[in-house]
JSON list of C-alpha atoms and ligand atoms in Angstrom, two decimals:
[
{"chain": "S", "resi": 151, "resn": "UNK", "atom": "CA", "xyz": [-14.04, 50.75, -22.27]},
{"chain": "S", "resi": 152, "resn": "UNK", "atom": "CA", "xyz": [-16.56, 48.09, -21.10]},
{"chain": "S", "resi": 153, "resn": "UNK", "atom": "CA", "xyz": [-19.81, 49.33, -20.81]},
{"chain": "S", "resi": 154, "resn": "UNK", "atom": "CA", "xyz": [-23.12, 47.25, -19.32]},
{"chain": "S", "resi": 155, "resn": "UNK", "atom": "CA", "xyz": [-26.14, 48.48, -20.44]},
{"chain": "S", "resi": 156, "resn": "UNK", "atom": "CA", "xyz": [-28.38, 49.93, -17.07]},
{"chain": "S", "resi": 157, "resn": "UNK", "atom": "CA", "xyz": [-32.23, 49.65, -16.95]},
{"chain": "S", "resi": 158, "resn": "UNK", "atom": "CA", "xyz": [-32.46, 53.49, -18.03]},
{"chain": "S", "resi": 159, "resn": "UNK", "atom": "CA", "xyz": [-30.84, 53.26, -20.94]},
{"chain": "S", "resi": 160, "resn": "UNK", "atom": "CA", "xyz": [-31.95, 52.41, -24.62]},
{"chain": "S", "resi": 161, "resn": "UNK", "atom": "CA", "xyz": [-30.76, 51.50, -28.07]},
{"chain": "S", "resi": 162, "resn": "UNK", "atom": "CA", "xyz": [-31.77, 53.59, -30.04]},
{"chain": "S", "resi": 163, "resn": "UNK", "atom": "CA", "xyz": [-31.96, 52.66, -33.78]},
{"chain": "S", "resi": 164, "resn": "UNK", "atom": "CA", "xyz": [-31.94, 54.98, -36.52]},
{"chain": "S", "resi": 165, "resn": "UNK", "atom": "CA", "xyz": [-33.53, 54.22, -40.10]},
{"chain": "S", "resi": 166, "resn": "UNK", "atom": "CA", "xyz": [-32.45, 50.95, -40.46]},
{"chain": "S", "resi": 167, "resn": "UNK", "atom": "CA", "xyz": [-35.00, 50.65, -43.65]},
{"chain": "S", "resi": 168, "resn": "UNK", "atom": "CA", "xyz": [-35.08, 49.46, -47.27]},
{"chain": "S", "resi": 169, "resn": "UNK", "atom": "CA", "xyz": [-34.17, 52.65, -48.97]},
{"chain": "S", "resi": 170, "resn": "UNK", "atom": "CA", "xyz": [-30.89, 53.36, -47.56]},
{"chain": "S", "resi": 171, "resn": "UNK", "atom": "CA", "xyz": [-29.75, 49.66, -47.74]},
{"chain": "S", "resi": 172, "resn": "UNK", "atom": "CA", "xyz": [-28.44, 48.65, -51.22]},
{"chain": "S", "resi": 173, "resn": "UNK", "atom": "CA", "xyz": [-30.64, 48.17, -53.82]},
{"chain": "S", "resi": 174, "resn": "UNK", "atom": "CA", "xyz": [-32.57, 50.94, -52.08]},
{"chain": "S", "resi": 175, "resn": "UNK", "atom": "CA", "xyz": [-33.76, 54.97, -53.43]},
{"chain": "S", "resi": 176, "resn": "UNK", "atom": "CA", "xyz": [-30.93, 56.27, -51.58]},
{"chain": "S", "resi": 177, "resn": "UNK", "atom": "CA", "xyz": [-28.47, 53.34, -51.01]},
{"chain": "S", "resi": 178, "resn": "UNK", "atom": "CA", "xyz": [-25.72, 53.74, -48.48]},
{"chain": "S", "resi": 179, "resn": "UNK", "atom": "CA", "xyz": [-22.39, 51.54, -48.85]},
{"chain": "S", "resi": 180, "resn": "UNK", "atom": "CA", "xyz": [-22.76, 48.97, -46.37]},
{"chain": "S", "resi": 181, "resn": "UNK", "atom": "CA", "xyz": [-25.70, 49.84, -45.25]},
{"chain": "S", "resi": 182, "resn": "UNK", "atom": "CA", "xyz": [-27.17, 46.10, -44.66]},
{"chain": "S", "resi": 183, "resn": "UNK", "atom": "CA", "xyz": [-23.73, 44.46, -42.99]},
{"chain": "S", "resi": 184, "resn": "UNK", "atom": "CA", "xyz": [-24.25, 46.02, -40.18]},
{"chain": "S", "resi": 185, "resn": "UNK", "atom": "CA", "xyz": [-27.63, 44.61, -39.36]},
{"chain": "S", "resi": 186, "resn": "UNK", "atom": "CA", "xyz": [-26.23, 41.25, -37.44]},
{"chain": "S", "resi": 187, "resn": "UNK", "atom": "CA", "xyz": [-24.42, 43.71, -35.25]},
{"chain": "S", "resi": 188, "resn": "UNK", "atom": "CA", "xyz": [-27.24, 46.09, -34.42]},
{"chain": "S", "resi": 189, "resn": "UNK", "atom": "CA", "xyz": [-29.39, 42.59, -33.54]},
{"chain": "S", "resi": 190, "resn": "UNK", "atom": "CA", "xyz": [-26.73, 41.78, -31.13]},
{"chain": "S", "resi": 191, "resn": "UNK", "atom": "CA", "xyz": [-26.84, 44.77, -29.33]},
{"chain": "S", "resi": 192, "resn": "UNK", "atom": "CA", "xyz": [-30.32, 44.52, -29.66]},
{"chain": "S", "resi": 193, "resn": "UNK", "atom": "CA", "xyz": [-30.32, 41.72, -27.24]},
{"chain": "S", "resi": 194, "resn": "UNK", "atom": "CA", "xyz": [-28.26, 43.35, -24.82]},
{"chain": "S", "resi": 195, "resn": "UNK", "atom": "CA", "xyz": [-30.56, 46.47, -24.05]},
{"chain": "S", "resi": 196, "resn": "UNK", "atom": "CA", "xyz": [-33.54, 46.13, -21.99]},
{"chain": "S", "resi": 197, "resn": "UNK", "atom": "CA", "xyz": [-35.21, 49.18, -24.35]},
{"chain": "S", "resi": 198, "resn": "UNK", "atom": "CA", "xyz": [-34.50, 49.39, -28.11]},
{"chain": "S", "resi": 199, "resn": "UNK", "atom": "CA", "xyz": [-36.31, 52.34, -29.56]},
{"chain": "S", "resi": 200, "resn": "UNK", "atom": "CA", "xyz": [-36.18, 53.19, -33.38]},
{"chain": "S", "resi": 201, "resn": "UNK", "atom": "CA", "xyz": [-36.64, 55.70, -35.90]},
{"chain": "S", "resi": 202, "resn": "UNK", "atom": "CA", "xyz": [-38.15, 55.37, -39.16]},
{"chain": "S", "resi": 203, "resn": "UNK", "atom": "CA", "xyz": [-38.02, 57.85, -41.74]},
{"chain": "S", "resi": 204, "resn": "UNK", "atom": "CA", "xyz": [-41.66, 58.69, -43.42]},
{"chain": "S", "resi": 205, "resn": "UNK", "atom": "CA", "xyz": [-42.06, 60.95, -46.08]},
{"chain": "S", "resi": 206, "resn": "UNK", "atom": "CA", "xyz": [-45.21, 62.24, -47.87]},
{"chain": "S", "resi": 207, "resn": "UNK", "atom": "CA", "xyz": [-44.67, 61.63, -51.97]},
{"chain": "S", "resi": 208, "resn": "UNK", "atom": "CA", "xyz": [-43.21, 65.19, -53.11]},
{"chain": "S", "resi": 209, "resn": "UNK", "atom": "CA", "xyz": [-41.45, 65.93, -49.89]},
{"chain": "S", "resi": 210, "resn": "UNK", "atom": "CA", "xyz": [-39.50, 69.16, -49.31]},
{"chain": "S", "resi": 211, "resn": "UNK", "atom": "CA", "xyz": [-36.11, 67.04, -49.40]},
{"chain": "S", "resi": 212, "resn": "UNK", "atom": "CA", "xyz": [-36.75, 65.32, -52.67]},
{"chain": "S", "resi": 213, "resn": "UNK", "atom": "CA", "xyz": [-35.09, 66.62, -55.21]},
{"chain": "S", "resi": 214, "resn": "UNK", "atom": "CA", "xyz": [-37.95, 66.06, -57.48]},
{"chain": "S", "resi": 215, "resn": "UNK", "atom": "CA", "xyz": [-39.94, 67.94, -55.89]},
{"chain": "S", "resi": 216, "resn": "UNK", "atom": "CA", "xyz": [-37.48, 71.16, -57.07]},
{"chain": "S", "resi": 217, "resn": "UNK", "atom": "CA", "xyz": [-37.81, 70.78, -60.96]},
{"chain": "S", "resi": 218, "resn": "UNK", "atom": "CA", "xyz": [-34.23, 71.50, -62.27]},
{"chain": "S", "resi": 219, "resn": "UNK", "atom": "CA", "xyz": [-32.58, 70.95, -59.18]},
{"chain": "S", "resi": 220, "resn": "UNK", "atom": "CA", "xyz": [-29.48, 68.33, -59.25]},
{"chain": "S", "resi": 221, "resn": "UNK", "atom": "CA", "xyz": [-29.57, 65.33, -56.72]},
{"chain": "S", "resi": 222, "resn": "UNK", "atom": "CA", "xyz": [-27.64, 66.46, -53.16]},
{"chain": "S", "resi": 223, "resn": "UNK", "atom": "CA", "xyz": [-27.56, 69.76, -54.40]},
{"chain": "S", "resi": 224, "resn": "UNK", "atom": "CA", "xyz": [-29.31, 72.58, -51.41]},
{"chain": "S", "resi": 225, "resn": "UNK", "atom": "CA", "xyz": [-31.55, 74.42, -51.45]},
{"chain": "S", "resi": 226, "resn": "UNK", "atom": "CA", "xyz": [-32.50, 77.56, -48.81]},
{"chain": "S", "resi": 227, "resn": "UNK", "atom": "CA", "xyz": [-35.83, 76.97, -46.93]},
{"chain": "S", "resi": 228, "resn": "UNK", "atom": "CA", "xyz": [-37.55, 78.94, -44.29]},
{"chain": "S", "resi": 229, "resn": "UNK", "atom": "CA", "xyz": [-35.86, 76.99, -41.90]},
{"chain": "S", "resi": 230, "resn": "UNK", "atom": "CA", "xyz": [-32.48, 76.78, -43.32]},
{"chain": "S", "resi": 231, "resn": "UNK", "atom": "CA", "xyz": [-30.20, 74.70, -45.82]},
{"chain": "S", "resi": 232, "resn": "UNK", "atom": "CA", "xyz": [-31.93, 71.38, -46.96]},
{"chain": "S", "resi": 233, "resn": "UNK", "atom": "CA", "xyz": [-29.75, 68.49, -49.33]},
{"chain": "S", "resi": 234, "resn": "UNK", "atom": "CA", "xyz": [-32.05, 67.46, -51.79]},
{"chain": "S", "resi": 235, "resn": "UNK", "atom": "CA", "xyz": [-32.56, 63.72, -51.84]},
{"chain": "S", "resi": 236, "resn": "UNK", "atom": "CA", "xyz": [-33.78, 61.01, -54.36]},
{"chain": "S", "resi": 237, "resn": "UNK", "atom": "CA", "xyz": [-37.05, 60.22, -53.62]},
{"chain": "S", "resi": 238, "resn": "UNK", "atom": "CA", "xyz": [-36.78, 57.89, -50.62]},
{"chain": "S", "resi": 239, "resn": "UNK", "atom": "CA", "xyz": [-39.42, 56.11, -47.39]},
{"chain": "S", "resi": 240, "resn": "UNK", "atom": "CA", "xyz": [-42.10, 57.45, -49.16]},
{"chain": "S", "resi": 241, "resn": "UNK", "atom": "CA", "xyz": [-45.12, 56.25, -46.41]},
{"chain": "S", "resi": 242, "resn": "UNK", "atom": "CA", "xyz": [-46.65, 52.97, -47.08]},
{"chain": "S", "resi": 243, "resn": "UNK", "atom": "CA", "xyz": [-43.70, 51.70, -49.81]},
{"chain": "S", "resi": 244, "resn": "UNK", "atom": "CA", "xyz": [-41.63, 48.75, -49.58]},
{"chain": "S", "resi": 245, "resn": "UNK", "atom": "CA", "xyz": [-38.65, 51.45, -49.59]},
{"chain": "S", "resi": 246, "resn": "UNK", "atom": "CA", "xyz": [-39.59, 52.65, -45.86]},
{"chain": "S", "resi": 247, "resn": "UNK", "atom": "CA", "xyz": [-40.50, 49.27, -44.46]},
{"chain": "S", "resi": 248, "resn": "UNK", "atom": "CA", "xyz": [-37.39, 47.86, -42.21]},
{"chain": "S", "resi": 249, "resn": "UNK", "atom": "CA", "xyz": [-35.07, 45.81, -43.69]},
{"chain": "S", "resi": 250, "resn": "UNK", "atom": "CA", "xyz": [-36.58, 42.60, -43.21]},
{"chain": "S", "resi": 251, "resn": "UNK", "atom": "CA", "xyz": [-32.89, 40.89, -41.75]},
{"chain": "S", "resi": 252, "resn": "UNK", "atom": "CA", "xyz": [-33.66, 43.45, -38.92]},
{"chain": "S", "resi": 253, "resn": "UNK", "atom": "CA", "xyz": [-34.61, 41.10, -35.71]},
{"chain": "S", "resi": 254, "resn": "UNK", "atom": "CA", "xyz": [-35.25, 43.73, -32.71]},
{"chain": "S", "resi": 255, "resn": "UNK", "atom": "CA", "xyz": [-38.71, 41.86, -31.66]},
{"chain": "S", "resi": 256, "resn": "UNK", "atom": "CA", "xyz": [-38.49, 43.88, -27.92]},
{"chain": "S", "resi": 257, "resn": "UNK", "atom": "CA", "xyz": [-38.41, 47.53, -29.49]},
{"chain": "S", "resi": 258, "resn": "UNK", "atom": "CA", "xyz": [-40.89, 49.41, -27.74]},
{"chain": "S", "resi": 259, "resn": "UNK", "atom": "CA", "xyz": [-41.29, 52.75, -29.93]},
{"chain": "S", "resi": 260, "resn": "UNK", "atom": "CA", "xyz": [-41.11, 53.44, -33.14]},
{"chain": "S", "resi": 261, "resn": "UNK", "atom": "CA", "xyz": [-40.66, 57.12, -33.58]},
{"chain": "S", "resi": 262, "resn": "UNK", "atom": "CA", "xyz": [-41.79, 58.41, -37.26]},
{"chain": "S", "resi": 263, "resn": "UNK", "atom": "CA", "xyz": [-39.78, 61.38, -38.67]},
{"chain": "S", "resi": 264, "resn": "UNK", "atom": "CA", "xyz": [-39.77, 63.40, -42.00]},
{"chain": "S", "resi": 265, "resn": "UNK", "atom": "CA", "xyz": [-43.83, 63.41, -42.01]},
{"chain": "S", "resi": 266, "resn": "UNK", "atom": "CA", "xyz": [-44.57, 66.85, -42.71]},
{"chain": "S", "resi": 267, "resn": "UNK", "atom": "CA", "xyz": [-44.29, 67.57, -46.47]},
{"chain": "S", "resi": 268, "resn": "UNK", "atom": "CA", "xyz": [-42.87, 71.25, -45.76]},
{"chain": "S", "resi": 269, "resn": "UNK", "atom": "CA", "xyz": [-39.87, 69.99, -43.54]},
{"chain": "S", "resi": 270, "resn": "UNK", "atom": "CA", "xyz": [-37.73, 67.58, -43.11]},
{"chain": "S", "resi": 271, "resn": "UNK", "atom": "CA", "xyz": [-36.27, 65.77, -39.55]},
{"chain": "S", "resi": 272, "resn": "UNK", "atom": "CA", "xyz": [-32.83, 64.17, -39.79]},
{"chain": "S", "resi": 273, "resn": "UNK", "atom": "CA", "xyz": [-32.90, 63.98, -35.85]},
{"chain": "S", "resi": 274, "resn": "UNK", "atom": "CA", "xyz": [-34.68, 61.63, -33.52]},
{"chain": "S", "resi": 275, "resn": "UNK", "atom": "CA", "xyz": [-35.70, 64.43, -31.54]},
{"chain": "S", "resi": 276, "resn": "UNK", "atom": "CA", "xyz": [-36.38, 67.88, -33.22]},
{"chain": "S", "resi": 277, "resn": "UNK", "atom": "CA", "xyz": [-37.36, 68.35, -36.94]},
{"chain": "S", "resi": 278, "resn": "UNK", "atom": "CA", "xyz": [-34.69, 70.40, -39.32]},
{"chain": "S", "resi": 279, "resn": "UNK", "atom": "CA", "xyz": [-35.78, 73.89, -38.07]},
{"chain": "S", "resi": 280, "resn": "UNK", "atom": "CA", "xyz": [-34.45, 72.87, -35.12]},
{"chain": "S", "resi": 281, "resn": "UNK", "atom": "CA", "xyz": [-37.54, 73.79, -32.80]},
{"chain": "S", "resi": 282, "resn": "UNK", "atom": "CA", "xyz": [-40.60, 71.56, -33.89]},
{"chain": "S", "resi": 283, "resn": "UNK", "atom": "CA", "xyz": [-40.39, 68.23, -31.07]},
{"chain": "S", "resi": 284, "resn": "UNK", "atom": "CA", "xyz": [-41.14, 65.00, -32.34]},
{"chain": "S", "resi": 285, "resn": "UNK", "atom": "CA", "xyz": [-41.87, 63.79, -28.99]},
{"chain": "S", "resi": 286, "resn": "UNK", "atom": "CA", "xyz": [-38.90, 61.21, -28.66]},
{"chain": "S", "resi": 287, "resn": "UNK", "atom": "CA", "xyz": [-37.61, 63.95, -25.37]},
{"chain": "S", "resi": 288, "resn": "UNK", "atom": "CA", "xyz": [-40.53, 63.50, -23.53]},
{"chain": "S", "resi": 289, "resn": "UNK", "atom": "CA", "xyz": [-41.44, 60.10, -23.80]},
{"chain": "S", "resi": 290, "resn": "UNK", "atom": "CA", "xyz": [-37.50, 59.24, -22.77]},
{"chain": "S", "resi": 291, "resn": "UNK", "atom": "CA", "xyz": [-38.08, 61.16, -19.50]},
{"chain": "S", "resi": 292, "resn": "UNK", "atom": "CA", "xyz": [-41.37, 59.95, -18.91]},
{"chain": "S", "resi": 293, "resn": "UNK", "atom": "CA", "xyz": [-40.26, 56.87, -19.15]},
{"chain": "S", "resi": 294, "resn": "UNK", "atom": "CA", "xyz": [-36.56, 57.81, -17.37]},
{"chain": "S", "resi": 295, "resn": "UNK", "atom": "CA", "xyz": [-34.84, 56.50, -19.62]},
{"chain": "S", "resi": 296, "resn": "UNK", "atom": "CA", "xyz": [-30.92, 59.01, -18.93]},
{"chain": "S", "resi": 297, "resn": "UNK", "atom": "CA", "xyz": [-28.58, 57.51, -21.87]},
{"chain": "S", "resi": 298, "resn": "UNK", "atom": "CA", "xyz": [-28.83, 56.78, -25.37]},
{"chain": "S", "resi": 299, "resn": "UNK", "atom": "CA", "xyz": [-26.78, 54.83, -27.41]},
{"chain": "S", "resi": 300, "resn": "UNK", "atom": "CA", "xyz": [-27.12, 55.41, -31.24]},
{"chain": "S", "resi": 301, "resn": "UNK", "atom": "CA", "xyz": [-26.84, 53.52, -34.23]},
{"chain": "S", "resi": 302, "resn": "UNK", "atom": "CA", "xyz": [-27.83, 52.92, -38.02]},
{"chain": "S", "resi": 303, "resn": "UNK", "atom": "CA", "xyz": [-28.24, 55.01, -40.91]},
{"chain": "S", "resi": 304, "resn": "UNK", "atom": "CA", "xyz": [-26.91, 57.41, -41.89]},
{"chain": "S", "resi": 305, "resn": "UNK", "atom": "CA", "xyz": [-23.97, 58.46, -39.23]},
{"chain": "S", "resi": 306, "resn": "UNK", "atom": "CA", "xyz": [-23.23, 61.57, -40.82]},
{"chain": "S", "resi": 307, "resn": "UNK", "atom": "CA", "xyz": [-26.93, 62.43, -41.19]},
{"chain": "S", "resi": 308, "resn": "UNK", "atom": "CA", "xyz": [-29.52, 60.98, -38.73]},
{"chain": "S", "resi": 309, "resn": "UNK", "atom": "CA", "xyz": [-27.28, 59.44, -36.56]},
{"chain": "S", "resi": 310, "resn": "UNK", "atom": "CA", "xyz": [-25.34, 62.84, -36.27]},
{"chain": "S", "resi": 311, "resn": "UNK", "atom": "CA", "xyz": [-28.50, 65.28, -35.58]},
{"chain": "S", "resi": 312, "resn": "UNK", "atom": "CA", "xyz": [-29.76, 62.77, -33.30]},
{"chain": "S", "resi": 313, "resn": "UNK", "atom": "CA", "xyz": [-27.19, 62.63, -31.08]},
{"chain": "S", "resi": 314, "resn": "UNK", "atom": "CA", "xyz": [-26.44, 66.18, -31.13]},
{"chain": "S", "resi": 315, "resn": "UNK", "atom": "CA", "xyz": [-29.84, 67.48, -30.12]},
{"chain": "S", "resi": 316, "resn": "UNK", "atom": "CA", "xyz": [-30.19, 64.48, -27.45]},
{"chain": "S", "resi": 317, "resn": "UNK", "atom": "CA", "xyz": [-27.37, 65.98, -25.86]},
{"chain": "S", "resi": 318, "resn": "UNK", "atom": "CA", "xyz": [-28.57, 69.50, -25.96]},
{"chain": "S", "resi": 319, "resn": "UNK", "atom": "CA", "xyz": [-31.94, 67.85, -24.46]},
{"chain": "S", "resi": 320, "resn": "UNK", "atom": "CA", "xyz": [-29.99, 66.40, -21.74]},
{"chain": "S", "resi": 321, "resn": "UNK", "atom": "CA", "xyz": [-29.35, 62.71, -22.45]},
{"chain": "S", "resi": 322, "resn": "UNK", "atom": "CA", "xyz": [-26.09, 61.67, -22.70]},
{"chain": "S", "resi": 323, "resn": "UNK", "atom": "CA", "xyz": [-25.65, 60.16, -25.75]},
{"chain": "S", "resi": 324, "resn": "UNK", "atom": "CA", "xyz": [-23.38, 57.39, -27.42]},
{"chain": "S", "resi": 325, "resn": "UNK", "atom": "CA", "xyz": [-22.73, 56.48, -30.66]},
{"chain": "S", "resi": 326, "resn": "UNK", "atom": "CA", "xyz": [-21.76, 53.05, -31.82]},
{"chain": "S", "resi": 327, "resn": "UNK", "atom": "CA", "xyz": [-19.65, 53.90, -34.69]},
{"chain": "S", "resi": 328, "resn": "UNK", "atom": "CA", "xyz": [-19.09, 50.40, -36.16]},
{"chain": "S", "resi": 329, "resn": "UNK", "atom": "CA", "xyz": [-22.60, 50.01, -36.18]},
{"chain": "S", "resi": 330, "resn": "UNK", "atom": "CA", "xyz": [-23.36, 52.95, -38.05]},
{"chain": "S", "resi": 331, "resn": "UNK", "atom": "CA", "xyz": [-22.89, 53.61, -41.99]},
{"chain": "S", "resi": 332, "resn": "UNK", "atom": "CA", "xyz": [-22.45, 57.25, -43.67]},
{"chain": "S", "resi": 333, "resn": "UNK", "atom": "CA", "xyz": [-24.02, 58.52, -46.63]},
{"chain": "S", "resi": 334, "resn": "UNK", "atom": "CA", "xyz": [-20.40, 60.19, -47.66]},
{"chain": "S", "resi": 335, "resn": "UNK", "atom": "CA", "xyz": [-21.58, 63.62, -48.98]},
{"chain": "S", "resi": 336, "resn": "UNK", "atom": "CA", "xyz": [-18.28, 66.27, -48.83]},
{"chain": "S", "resi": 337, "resn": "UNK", "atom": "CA", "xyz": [-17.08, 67.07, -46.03]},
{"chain": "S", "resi": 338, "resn": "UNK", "atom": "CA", "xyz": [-20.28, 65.21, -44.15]},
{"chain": "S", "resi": 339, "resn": "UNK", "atom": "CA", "xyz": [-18.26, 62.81, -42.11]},
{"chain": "S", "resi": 340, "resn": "UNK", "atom": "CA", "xyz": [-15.46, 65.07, -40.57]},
{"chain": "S", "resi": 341, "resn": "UNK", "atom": "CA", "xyz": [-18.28, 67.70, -39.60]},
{"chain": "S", "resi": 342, "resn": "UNK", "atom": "CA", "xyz": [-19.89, 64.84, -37.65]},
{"chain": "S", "resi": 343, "resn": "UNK", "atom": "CA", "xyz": [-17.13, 63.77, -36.21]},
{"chain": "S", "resi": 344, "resn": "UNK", "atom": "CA", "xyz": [-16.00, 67.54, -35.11]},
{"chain": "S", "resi": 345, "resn": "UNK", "atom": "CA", "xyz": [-19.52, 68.30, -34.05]},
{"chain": "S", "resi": 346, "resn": "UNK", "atom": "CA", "xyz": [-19.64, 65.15, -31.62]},
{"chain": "S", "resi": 347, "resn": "UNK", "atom": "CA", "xyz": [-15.90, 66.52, -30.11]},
{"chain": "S", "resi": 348, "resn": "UNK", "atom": "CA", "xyz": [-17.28, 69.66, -29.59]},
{"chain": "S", "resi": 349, "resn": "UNK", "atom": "CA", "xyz": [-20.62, 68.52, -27.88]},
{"chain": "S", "resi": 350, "resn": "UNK", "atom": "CA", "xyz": [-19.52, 65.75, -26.07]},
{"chain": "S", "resi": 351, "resn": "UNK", "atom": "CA", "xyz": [-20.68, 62.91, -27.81]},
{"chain": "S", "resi": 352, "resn": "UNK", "atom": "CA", "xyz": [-18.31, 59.74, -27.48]},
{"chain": "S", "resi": 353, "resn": "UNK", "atom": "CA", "xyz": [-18.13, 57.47, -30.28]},
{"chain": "S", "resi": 354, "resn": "UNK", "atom": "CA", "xyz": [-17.47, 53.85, -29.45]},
{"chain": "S", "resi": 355, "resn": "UNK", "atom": "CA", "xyz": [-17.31, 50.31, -30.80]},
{"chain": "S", "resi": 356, "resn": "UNK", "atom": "CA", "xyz": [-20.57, 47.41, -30.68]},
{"chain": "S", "resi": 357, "resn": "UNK", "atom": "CA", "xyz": [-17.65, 45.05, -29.18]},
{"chain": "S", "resi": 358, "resn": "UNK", "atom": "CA", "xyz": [-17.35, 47.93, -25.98]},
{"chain": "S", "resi": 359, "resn": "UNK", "atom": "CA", "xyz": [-21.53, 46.66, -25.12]},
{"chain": "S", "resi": 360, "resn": "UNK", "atom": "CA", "xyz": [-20.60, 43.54, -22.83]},
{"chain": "Z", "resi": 591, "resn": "LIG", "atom": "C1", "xyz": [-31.44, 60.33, -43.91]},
{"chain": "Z", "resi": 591, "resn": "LIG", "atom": "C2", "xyz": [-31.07, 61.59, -45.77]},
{"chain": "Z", "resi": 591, "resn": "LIG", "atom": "C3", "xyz": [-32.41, 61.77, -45.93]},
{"chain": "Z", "resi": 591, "resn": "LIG", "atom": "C4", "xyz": [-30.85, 59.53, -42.80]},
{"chain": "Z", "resi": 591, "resn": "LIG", "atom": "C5", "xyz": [-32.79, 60.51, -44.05]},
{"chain": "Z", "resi": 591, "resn": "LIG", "atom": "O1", "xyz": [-31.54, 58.63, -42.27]},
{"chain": "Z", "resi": 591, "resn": "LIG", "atom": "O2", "xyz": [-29.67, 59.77, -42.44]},
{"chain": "Z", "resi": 591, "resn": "LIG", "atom": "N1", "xyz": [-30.58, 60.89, -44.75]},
{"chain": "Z", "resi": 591, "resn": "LIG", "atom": "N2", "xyz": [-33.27, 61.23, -45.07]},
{"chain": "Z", "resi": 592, "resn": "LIG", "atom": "ZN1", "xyz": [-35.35, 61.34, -45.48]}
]
């Protein structure tokens, strides 16, 4: 498949920061070689939007926030299951800053996610209780902007909600697999992969952007 990006579409970049690079709070394999290729595509979309994840110190998701509680263990919340993290983008670190090989000068939004201290947001669009907006819907049709093409960190996390509720919100969404890394938790990447069959969500490869 060949695909040329159209004026209404946008990359959309997800959590491409310190922390889940390695040598970062909550390192994913990988997660740095895929910068040069997210760059690239960078250059190919007219809009590049991205996510950045921003967490109060004691956050709902950190495990240390749960005394006794083992790392990526769950926990039941008011809104549902929540993995328990290390302690990652706390707001204002070094940790939650971008990595600094990132070169998407043109982005035009970044949207902030994970701010609230009594919920996480793994998706772009709606926080983990699957009904609080983070706003990312309605500036995309405000600004008609139809199809999304995802990327970054982590696919089976971020990547995955994001993609999943963009659909349900109406944009059709892509995700560029190869420039995408997964945090690996059990099971994590074959749910992804099953829940972008059933919802629609085609998975493709950087080299498809021409
Ligand atoms: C993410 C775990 C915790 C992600 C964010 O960006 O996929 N994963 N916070
Ligand atoms: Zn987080």
């Amino acid at each position: 498949m060949h695909l040329k990006p159209l004026p209404t579409d946008a990359l959309l970049v997800i959590d491409m920061q310190n922390d889940f690079c390695p040598g970062g709070a909550l390192a994913i394999a990988g997660g740095d070689i895929i910068i040069p290729a997210i760059n690239d595509l960078g250059r190919r979309f007219e809009h590049v939007l991205l996510t950045q994840d921003w967490h109060p110190a004691n956050h709902v998701s950190f495990a240390s926030a749960h005394p006794g509680a083992p790392l990526y263990s769950t926990i039941e919340t008011t809104y549902g299951t929540q993995t328990l993290w290390p302690d990652h983008c706390v707001q204002q670190s070094p940790g939650a800053d971008f990595h600094p090989a990132l070169d998407l000068p043109h982005a035009e939004l970044i949207v902030r996610k994970g701010f609230r201290a009594r919920i996480d947001s793994y998706s772009a669009f709606l926080e983990n209780d699957h009904a609080t907006p983070t706003g990312l819907a309605g500036y995309l049709r405000d600004r008609k902007l139809t199809r999304l093409f995802l990327c970054g960190l982590a696919y089976d996390f971020c990547v995955r909600f994001s993609a999943i509720d963009g659909t349900a919100l109406g944009f059709e969404c892509l995700v560029l697999e190869d420039a995408s890394r997964s945090v690996n938790l059990p099971n994590s990447i074959a749910s992804t992969n099953l829940a972008f069959a059933e919802f629609g969500v085609k998975r493709i490869a950087a080299a498809e952007i021409t």
